[in-house]
C-alpha positions as a printed NumPy array, in Angstrom:
array([[  3.462,  39.814,   9.557],
       [  4.698,  37.897,   6.57 ],
       [  7.892,  37.002,   8.448],
       [  5.783,  35.339,  11.082],
       [  3.954,  33.23 ,   8.469],
       [  7.32 ,  32.294,   7.019],
       [  8.544,  31.324,  10.386],
       [  5.547,  29.064,  10.905],
       [  6.321,  27.351,   7.673],
       [  9.935,  26.748,   8.668],
       [  8.908,  25.416,  12.084],
       [  6.398,  23.128,  10.413],
       [  9.01 ,  21.692,   8.024],
       [ 11.311,  21.005,  10.989],
       [  8.412,  19.545,  12.916],
       [  7.677,  17.19 ,  10.061],
       [ 11.324,  16.005,  10.025],
       [ 11.277,  15.426,  13.748],
       [  8.006,  13.474,  13.511],
       [  9.248,  11.219,  10.7  ],
       [ 12.469,  10.557,  12.659],
       [ 10.639,   9.853,  15.973],
       [ 12.228,  12.699,  17.804],
       [  9.186,  13.582,  19.782],
       [ 10.88 ,  15.836,  22.422],
       [ 12.273,  18.02 ,  19.611],
       [  8.93 ,  17.955,  17.87 ],
       [  7.301,  19.263,  21.005],
       [  9.646,  22.23 ,  21.   ],
       [  8.75 ,  23.046,  17.43 ],
       [  5.049,  22.891,  18.297],
       [  5.643,  25.462,  21.064],
       [  7.457,  27.739,  18.559],
       [  4.535,  27.435,  16.088],
       [  2.124,  28.193,  18.947],
       [  4.023,  31.418,  19.813],
       [  4.206,  32.581,  16.196],
       [  0.481,  32.064,  15.738],
       [ -0.29 ,  33.904,  18.92 ],
       [  1.877,  36.826,  17.793],
       [  0.334,  36.844,  14.387],
       [ -3.218,  37.076,  15.688],
       [ -2.527,  39.17 ,  18.755],
       [ -3.537,  42.212,  16.736],
       [ -7.299,  42.318,  16.336],
       [ -6.997,  44.259,  13.109],
       [ -5.053,  41.602,  11.253],
       [ -5.585,  41.758,   7.513],
       [ -4.268,  38.855,   5.519],
       [ -3.719,  38.669,   1.721],
       [ -5.164,  35.841,  -0.219],
       [ -1.686,  34.348,  -0.449],
       [ -1.238,  34.441,   3.342],
       [ -4.68 ,  32.859,   3.855],
       [ -3.68 ,  30.147,   1.363],
       [ -0.436,  29.55 ,   3.251],
       [ -2.163,  29.331,   6.618],
       [ -4.732,  26.911,   5.197],
       [ -1.844,  24.757,   3.902],
       [ -0.22 ,  24.912,   7.335],
       [ -3.495,  23.853,   8.984],
       [ -3.744,  20.809,   6.612],
       [ -0.083,  19.954,   7.345],
       [ -0.654,  20.044,  11.084],
       [ -3.617,  17.681,  10.633],
       [ -1.366,  15.28 ,   8.615],
       [  1.271,  15.337,  11.268],
       [ -1.328,  14.812,  13.973],
       [ -2.519,  11.704,  12.188],
       [  1.087,  10.554,  11.757],
       [  1.79 ,  10.974,  15.479],
       [ -1.406,   9.155,  16.34 ],
       [ -0.345,   6.112,  14.283],
       [  3.148,   6.274,  15.779],
       [  1.564,   6.385,  19.257],
       [ -0.523,   3.282,  18.45 ],
       [  2.593,   1.436,  17.19 ],
       [  4.538,   2.321,  20.336],
       [  1.605,   1.238,  22.529],
       [  1.436,  -2.101,  20.703],
       [  5.178,  -2.696,  21.042],
       [  5.122,  -1.719,  24.71 ],
       [  2.252,  -4.173,  25.294],
       [  4.212,  -6.966,  23.687],
       [  7.322,  -6.118,  25.594],
       [  5.439,  -6.154,  28.909],
       [  3.764,  -9.457,  27.965],
       [  7.19 , -10.983,  27.15 ],
       [  8.684,  -9.653,  30.402],
       [  5.815, -11.304,  32.402],
       [  6.484, -14.62 ,  30.617],
       [ 10.16 , -14.437,  31.337],
       [  9.554, -13.627,  35.013],
       [  7.101, -16.492,  35.248],
       [  9.641, -18.832,  33.656],
       [ 12.351, -17.662,  36.105],
       [  9.957, -18.193,  38.967],
       [  9.461, -21.918,  37.962],
       [ 13.202, -22.661,  38.191]])
């Protein structure tokens, strides 16, 4: 079981790198890996976790929340840039239409 928790940590570290570098497709793949590890970890109804493992999982939960906030702000930035781009494109097309 500990290996699964270690795997989750490794995947989260890689996910963080992808998020900070804007590689969202790669980040999505890491989220799927994390999801599978968590499902495997808790597939057994008689899971007994040590205090250290509970602490690690709590840390992972907090890290996922931080990455979610980061991706939310990146999404807002992309939306804003896309809106400006579309607005500029409309202005250019209107200008072309006047000629």
